CSV table of C-alpha atoms in Angstrom, one decimal:
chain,number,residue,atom,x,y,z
A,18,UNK,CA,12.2,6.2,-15.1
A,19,UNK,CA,14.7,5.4,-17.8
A,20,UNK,CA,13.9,5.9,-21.7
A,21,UNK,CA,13.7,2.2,-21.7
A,22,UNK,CA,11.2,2.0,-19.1
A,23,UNK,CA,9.1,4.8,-19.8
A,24,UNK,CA,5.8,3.1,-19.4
A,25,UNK,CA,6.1,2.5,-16.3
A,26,UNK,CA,6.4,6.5,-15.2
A,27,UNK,CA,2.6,6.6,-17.1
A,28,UNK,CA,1.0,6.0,-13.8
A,29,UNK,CA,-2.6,8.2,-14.0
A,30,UNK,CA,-4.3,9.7,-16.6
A,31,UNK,CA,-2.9,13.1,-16.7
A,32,UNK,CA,-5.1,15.4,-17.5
A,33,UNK,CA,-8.1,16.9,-16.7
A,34,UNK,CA,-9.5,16.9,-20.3
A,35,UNK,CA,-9.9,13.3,-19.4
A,36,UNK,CA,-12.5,13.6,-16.8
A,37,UNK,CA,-16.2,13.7,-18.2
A,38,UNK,CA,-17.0,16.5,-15.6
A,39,UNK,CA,-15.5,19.8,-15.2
A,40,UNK,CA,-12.2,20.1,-13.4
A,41,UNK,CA,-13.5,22.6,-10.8
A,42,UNK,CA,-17.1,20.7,-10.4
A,43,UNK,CA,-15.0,17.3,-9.4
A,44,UNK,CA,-13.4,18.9,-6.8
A,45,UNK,CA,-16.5,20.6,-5.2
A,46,UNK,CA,-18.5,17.2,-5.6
A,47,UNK,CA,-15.1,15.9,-3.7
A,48,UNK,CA,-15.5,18.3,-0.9
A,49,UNK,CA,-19.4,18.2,-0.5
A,50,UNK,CA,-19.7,14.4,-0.7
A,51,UNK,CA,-16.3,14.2,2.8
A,52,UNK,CA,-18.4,17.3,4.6
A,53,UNK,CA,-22.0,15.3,4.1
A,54,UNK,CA,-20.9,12.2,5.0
A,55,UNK,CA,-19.5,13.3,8.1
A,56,UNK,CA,-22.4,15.5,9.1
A,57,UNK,CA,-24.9,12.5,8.4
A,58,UNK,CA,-22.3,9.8,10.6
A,59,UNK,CA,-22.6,12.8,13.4
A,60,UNK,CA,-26.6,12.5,13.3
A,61,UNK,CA,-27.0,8.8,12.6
A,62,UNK,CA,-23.8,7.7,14.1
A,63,UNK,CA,-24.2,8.1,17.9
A,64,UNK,CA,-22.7,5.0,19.6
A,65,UNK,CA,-19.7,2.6,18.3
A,66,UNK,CA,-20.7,-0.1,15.9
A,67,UNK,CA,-18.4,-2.9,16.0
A,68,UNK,CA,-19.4,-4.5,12.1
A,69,UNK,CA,-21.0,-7.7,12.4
A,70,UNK,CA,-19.2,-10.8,11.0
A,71,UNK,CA,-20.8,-13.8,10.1
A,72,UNK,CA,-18.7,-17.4,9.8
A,73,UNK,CA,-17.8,-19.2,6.7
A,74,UNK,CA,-19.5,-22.9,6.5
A,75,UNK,CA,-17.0,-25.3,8.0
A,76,UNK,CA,-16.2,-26.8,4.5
A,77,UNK,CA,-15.3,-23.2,3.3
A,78,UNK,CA,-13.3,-22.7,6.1
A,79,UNK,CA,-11.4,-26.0,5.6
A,80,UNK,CA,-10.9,-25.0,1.9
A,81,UNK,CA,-9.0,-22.1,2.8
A,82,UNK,CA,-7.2,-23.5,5.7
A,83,UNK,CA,-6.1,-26.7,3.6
A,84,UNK,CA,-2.5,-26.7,3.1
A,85,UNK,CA,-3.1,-28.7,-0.2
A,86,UNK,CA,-2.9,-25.6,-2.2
A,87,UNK,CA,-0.6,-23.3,0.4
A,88,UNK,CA,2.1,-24.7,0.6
A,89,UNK,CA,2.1,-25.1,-3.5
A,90,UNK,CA,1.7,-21.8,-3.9
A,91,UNK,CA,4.0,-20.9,-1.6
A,92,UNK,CA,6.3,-22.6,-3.2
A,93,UNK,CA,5.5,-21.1,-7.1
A,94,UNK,CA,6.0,-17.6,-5.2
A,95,UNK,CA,9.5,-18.8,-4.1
A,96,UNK,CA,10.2,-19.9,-7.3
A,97,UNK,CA,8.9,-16.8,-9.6
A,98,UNK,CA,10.5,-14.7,-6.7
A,99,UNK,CA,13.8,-16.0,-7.0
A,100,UNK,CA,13.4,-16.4,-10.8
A,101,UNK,CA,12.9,-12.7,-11.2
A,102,UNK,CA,15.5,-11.7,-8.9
A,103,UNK,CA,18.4,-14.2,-10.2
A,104,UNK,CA,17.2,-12.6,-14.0
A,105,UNK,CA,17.7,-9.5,-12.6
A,106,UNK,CA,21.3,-10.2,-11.3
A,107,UNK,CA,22.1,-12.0,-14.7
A,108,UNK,CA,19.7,-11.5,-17.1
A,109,UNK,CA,19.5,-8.8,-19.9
A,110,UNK,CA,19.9,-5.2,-18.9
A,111,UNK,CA,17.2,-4.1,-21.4
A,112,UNK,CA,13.5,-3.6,-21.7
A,113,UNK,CA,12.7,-7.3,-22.1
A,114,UNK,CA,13.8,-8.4,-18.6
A,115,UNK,CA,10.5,-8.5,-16.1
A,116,UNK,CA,12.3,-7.5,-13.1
A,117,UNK,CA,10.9,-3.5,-12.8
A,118,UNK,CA,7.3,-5.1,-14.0
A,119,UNK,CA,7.4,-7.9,-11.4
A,120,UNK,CA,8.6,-5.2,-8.2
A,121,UNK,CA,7.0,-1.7,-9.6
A,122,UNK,CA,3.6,-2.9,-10.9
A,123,UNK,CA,2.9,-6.6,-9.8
A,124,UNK,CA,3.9,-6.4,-6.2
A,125,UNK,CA,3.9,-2.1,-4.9
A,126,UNK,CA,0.8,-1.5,-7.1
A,127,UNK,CA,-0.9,-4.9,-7.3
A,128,UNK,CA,-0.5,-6.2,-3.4
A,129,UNK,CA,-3.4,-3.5,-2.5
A,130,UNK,CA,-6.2,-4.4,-4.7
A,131,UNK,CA,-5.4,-8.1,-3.9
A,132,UNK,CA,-5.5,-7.5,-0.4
A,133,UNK,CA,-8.7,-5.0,-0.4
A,134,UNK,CA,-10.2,-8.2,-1.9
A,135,UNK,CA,-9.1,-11.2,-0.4
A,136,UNK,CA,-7.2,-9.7,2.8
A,137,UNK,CA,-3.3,-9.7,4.0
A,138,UNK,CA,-2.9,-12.6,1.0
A,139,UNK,CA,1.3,-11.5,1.8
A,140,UNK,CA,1.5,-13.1,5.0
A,141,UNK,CA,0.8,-16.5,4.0
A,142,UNK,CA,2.7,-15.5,0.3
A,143,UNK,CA,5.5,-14.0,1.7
A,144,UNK,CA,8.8,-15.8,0.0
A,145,UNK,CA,11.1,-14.2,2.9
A,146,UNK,CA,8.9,-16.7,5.5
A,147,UNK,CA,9.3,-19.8,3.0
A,148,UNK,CA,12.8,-18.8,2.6
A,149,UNK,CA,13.0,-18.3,7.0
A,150,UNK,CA,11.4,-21.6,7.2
A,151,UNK,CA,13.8,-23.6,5.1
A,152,UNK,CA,17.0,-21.5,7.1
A,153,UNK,CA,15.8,-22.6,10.7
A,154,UNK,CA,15.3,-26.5,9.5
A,155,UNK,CA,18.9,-26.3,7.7
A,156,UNK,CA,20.7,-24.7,10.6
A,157,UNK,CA,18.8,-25.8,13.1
A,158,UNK,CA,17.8,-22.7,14.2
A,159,UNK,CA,14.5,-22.1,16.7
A,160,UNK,CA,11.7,-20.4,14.2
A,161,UNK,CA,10.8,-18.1,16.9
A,162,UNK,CA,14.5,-16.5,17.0
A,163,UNK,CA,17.7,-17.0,18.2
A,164,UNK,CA,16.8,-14.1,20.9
A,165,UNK,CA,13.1,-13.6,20.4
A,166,UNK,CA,10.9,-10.4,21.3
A,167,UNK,CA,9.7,-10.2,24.7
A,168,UNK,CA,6.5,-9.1,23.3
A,169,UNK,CA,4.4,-9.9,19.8
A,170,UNK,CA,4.8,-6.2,18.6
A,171,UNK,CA,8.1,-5.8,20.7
A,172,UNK,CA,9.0,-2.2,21.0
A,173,UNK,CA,9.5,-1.2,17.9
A,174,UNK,CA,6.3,-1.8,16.6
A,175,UNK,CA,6.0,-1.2,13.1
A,176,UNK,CA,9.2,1.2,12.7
A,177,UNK,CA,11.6,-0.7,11.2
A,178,UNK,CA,8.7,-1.9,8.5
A,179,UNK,CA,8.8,2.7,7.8
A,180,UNK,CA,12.0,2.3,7.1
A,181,UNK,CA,11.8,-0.8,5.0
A,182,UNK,CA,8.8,1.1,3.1
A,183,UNK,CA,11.0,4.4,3.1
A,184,UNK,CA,13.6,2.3,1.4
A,185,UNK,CA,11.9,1.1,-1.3
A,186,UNK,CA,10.1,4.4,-1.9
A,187,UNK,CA,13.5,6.0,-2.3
A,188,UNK,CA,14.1,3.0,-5.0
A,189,UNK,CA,10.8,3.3,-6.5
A,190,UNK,CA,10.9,7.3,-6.9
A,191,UNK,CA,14.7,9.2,-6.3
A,192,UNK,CA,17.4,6.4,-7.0
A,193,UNK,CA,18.6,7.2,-10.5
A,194,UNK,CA,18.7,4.0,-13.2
A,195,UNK,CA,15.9,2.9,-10.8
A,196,UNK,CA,14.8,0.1,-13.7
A,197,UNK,CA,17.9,-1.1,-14.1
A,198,UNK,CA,17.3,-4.5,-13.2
A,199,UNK,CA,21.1,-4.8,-11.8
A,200,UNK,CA,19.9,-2.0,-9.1
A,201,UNK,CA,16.6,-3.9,-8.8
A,202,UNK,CA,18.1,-7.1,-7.9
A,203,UNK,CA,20.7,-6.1,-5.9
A,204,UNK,CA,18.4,-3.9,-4.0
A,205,UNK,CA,16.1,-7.3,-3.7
A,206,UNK,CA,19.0,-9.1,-2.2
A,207,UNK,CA,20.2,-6.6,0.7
A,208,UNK,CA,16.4,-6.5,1.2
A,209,UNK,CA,16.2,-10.0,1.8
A,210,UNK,CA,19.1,-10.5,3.9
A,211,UNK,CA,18.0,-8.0,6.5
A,212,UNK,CA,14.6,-9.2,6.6
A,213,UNK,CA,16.4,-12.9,6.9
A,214,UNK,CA,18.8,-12.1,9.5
A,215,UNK,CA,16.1,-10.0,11.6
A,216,UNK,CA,14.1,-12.8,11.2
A,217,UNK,CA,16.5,-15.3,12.5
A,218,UNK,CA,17.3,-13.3,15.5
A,219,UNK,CA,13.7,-12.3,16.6
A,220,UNK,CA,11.9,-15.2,14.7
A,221,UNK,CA,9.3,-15.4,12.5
A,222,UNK,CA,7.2,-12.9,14.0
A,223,UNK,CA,9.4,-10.1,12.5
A,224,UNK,CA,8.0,-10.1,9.3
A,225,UNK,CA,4.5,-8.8,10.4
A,226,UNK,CA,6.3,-5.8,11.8
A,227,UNK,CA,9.6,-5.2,9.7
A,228,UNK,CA,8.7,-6.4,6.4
A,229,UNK,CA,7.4,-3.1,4.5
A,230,UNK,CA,5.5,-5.1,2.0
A,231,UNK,CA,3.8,-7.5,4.5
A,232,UNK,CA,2.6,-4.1,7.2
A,233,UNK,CA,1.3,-3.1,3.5
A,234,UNK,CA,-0.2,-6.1,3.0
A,235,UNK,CA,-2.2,-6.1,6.0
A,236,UNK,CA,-3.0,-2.4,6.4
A,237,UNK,CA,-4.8,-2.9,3.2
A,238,UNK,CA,-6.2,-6.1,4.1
A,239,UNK,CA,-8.1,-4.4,7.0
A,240,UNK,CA,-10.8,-3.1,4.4
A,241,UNK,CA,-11.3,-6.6,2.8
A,242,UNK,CA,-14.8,-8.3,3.6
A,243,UNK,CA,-13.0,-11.6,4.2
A,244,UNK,CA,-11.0,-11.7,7.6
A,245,UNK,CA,-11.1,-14.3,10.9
A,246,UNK,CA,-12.5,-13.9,14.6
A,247,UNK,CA,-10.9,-14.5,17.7
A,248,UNK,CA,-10.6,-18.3,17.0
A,249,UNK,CA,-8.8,-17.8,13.4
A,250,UNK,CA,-12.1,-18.6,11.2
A,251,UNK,CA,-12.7,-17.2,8.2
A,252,UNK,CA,-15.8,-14.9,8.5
A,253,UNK,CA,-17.4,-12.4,6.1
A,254,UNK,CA,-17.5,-9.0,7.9
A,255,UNK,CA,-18.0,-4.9,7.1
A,256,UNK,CA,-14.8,-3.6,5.6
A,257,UNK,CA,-15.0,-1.5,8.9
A,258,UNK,CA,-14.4,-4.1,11.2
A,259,UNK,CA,-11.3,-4.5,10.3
A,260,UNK,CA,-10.3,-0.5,10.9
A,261,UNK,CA,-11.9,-0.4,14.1
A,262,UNK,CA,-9.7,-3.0,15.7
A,263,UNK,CA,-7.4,-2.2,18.8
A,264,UNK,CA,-4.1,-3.5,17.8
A,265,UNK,CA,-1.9,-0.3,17.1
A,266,UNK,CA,1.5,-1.4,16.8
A,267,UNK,CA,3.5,1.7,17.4
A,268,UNK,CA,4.3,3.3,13.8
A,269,UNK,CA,1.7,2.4,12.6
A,270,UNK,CA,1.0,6.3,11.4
A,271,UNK,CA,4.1,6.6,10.1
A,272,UNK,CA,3.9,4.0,8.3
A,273,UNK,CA,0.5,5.2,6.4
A,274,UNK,CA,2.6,8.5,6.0
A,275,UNK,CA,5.0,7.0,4.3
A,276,UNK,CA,2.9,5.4,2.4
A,277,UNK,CA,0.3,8.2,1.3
A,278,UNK,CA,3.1,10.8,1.2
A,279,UNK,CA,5.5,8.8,-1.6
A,280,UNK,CA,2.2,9.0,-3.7
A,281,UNK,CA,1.3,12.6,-3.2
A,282,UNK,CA,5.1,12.9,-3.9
A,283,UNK,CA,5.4,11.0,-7.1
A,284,UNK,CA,2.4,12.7,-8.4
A,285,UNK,CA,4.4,16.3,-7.9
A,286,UNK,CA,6.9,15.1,-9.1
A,287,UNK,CA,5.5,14.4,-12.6
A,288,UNK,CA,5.0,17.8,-13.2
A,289,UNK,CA,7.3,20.0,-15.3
A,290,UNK,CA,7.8,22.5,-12.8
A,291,UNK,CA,9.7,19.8,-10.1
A,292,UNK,CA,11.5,18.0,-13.3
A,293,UNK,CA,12.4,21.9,-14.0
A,294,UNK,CA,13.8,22.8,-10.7
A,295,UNK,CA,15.6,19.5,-9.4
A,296,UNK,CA,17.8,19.5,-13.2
A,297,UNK,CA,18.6,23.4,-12.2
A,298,UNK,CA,19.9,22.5,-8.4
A,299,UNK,CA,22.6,20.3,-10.1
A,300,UNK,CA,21.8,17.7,-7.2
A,301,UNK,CA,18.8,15.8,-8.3
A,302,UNK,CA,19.0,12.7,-6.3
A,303,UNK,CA,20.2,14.3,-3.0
A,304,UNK,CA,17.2,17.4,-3.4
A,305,UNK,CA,14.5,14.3,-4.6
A,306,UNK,CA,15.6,12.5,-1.4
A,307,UNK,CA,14.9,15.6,1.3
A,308,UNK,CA,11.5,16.4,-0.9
A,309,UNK,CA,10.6,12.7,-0.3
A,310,UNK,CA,11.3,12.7,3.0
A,311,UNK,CA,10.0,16.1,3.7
A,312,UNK,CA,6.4,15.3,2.2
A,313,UNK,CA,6.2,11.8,4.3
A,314,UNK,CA,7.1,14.0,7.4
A,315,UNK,CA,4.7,17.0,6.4
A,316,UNK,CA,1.7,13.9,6.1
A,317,UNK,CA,3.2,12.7,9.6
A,318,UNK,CA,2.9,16.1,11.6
A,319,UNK,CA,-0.3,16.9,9.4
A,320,UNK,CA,-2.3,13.9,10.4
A,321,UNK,CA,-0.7,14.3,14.4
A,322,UNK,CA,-1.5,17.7,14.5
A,323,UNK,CA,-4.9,17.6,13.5
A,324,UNK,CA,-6.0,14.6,15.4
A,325,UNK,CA,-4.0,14.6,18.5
A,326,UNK,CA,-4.4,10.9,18.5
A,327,UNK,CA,-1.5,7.9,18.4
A,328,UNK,CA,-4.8,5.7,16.9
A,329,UNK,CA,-5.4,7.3,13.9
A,330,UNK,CA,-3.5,4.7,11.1
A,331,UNK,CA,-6.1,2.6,10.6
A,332,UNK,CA,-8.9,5.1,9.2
A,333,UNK,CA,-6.1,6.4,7.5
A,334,UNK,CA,-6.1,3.0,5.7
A,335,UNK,CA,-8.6,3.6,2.8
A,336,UNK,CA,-7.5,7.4,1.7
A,337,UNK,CA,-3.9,5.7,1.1
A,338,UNK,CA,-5.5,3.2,-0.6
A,339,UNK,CA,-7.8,4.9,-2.3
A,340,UNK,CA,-5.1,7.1,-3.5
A,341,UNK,CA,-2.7,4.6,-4.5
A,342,UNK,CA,-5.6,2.8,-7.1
A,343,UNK,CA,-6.1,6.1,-8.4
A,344,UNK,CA,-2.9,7.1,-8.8
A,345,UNK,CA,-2.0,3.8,-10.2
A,346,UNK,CA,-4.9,2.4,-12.4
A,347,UNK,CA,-3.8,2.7,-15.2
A,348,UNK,CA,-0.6,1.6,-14.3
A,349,UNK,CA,-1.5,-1.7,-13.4
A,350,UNK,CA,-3.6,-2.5,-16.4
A,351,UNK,CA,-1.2,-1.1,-19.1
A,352,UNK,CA,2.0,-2.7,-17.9
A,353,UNK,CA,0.6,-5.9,-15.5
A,354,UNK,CA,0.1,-8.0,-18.6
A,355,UNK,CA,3.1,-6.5,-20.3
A,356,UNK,CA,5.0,-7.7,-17.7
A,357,UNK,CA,4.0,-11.4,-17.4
A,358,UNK,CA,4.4,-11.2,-21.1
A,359,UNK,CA,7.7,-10.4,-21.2
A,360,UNK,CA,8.7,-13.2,-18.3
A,361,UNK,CA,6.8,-16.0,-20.9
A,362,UNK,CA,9.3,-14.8,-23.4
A,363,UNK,CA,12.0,-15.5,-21.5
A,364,UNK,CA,10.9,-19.5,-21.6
A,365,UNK,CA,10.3,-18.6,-25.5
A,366,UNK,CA,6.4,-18.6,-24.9
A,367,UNK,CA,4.9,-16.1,-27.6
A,368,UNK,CA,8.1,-15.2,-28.9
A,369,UNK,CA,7.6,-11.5,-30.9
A,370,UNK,CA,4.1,-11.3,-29.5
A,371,UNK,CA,2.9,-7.5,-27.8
A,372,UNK,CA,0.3,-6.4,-25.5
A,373,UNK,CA,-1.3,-3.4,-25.8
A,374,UNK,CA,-3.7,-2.5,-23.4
A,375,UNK,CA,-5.6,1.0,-23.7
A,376,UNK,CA,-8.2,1.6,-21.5
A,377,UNK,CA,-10.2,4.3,-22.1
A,378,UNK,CA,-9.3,7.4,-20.7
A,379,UNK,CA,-12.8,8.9,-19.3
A,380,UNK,CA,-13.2,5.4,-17.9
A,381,UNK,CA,-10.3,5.6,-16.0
A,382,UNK,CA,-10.5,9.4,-15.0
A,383,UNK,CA,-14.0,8.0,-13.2
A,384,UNK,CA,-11.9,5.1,-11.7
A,385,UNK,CA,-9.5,8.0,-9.9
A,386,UNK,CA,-12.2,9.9,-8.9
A,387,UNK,CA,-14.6,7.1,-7.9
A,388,UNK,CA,-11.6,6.0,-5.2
A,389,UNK,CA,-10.2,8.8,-3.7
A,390,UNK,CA,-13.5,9.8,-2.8
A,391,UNK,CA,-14.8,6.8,-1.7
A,392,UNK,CA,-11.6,6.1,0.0
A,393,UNK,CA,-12.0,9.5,2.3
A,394,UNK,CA,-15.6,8.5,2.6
A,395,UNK,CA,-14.5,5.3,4.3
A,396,UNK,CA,-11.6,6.8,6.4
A,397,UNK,CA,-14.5,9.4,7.9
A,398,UNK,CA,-17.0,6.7,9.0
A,399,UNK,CA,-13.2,4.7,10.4
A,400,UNK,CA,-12.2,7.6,12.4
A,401,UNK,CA,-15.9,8.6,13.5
A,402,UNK,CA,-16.3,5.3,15.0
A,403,UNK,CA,-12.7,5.1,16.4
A,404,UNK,CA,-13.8,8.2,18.2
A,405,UNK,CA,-16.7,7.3,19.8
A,406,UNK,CA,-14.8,3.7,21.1
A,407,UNK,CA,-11.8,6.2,22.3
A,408,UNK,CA,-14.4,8.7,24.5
A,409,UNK,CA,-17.1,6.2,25.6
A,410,UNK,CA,-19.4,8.0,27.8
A,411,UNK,CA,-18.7,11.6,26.2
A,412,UNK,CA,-20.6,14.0,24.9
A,413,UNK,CA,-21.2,13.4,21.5
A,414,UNK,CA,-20.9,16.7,20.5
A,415,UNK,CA,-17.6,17.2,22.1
A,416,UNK,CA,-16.6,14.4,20.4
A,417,UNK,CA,-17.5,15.9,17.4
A,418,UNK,CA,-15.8,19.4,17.5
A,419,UNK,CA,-12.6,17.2,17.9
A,420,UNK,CA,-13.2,15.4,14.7
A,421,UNK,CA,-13.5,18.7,13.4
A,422,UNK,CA,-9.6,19.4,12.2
A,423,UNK,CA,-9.5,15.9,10.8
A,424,UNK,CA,-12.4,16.7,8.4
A,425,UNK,CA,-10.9,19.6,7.3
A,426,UNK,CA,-7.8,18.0,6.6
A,427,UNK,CA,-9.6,15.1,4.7
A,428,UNK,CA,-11.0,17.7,2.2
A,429,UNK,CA,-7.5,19.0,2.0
A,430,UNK,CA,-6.5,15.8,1.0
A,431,UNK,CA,-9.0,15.5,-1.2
A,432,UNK,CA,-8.9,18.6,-3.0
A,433,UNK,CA,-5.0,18.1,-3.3
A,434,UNK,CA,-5.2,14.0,-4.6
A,435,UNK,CA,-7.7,15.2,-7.1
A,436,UNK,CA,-5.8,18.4,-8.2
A,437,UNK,CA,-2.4,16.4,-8.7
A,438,UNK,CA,-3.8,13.8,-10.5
A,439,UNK,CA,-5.5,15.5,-13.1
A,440,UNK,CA,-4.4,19.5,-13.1
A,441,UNK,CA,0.0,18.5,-13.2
């Protein structure tokens, strides 16, 4: 990040003074709490369990269908959207404008929580499908695409949303003068016209598989306890029903590399020894950008390798998020409110006013470690059941010694999540 921006690099706690534990006692509690769990899912856990969901009354139902407070909000998100991004293009090039607050902290880090509570929120949100919307009506093009996929999930499946996600990544963590809001928004605005002219090609159905921040949106959404049946009602369900699905777009895995392995990368990259090395190559942006890709595609084989399944994305679902609110927490509280702050300043609301949010330091160190292993904890019982559904009819033990490699790699995971947060 840039002097300016500073802040916004502050993303965990830092250091393992902060935890209320010993260091070395976390990370066996880490260990022992992924290796129990899975031995008590392999004794209790004998037959797929497809989470219960129970309907919202009617008049709930209606409320959250109505269209008298979607389209409205719809329509705000347009506006704020557009607002941030025009700012960005013409607005100051300092610390007051909102444009790094409003893409770094409000929609990368903010989007998961959001959706963990209330589901793939970004799908009805999303300002690219208002904009579509308003594009097809003006030039009287079909919504479902000038040449639409043969197929919902056509044959890409998710990989153009990878490289979408891979893209901003690269923004988010390599590109230099990366809070410059210039580079934001004219990063914003080539982002939008792909997604646009995608979209008006293959119709509006491109968004749920090549819009990075929507796949993100409803990967995450998956662990909410608010989600729909068959017949699109709302319904209150276990946050595993929605990783035990059977829709796997292709990508999908990649996808949850990408988007686990930019964390684990920009927590190395905090550390003095990688700030140390990439200044001495002389070629910071170019080594950053094969060390970014390399740790996505070292998370890709990894998770291939030791599972030997195409179906494994979706239990991978709550480590990534589980990693990203740890690795973020403190992120979002300090600079979320900074950031609307300085966006009501620009309409000369609380003019000279600050915000300065501390949390406490412990509190947050428990925060980390509360939801990376809680995360893992989640992902075992995801991929336990997905096993079980994959080998009906098996012999549970079998089925066990293949989940065997994935365990191990979990506390791997684990181990390394908790070690870069709090020991770089």
């Amino acid at each position: 990040m840039t002097p300016r921006h500073a802040p916004l690099a502050a993303h965990g706690v830092g250091s393992s003074q902060d935890l209320p534990l010993p260091f070395d006692l976390v990370l066996q509690a880490g260990t022992v709490a992924v290796v129990l769990s899975f031995l008590a899912v392999t004794v209790l856990w004998r037959t797929p369990r497809a989470g219960g969901a129970r309907r919202l009354p009617a008049v709930w139902d209606a409320v959250l269908r109505s269209r008298a407070w979607r389209v409205p909000l719809r329509l705000v998100v347009l506006a704020v959207a557009g607002y941030v991004v025009g700012d960005a293009l013409l607005g100051p090039r300092d610390a007051t404008n909102p444009a790094a607050h409003a893409l770094f902290v409000w929609l990368w880090v903010g989007l998961v929580p959001v959706s963990v509570l209330l589901g793939p929120v970004w799908r009805g949100l999303n300002p690219l499908r208002t904009l579509h919307a308003g594009l097809c009506l003006v030039l009287r093009v079909p919504v479902s695409g000038l040449r639409p996929a043969a197929a919902p999930g056509g044959r890409t499946g998710h990989w153009p949303a990878v490289a979408a996600l891979l893209a901003f990544v690269w923004l988010e963590l390599v590109a230099p003068d990366r809070t410059d809001p210039r580079l934001i928004g004219t990063w914003l605005t080539g982002y939008a016209v792909v997604q646009l002219g995608c979209a008006l090609v293959r119709g509006a159905s491109w968004f749920a598989r090549g819009d990075g921040f929507e796949v993100y949106s409803e990967l995450a959404g998956r662990l909410s306890v608010l989600g729909r049946d068959d017949d699109g009602r709302h319904v209150l369900r276990s946050p595993l029903a929605g990783l035990t699905a059977v829709d796997h777009p292709r990508g999908s895995t990649a996808f949850v590399a990408v988007w686990w392995g930019s964390t684990i990368f920009d927590s190395a990259s905090g550390s003095p020894v990688w700030a140390g090395f990439v200044q001495t190559t002389g070629a910071p942006v170019p080594v950053a950008t094969v060390a970014l890709v390399g740790v996505c595609a070292l998370v890709a084989a990894s998770l291939r390798w030791t599972t030997r399944r195409a179906d494994i994305a979706l239990p991978l679902v709550p480590i990534a998020a589980g990693y990203t609110l740890a690795h973020y927490a403190s992120l979002l509280v300090v600079e979320g409110p900074r950031g609307l702050l300085l966006l009501v300043q620009q309409w000369g609301v609380a003019p000279g006013a600050e915000v300065r949010v501390v949390p406490d330091p412990t509190v947050v160190a428990v925060v980390q470690v509360v939801c990376i292993i809680l995360g893992h904890l989640v992902g075992v019982l995801a991929a336990h059941d997905r096993a079980l559904r994959a080998a009906p009819g098996r012999e549970h033990t079998l089925v066990v010694a293949d989940e065997l490699p994935a365990v191990l790699l979990m506390v791997g995971y684990t181990w390394a999540g908790l070690f870069l947060l709090f020991a770089v």
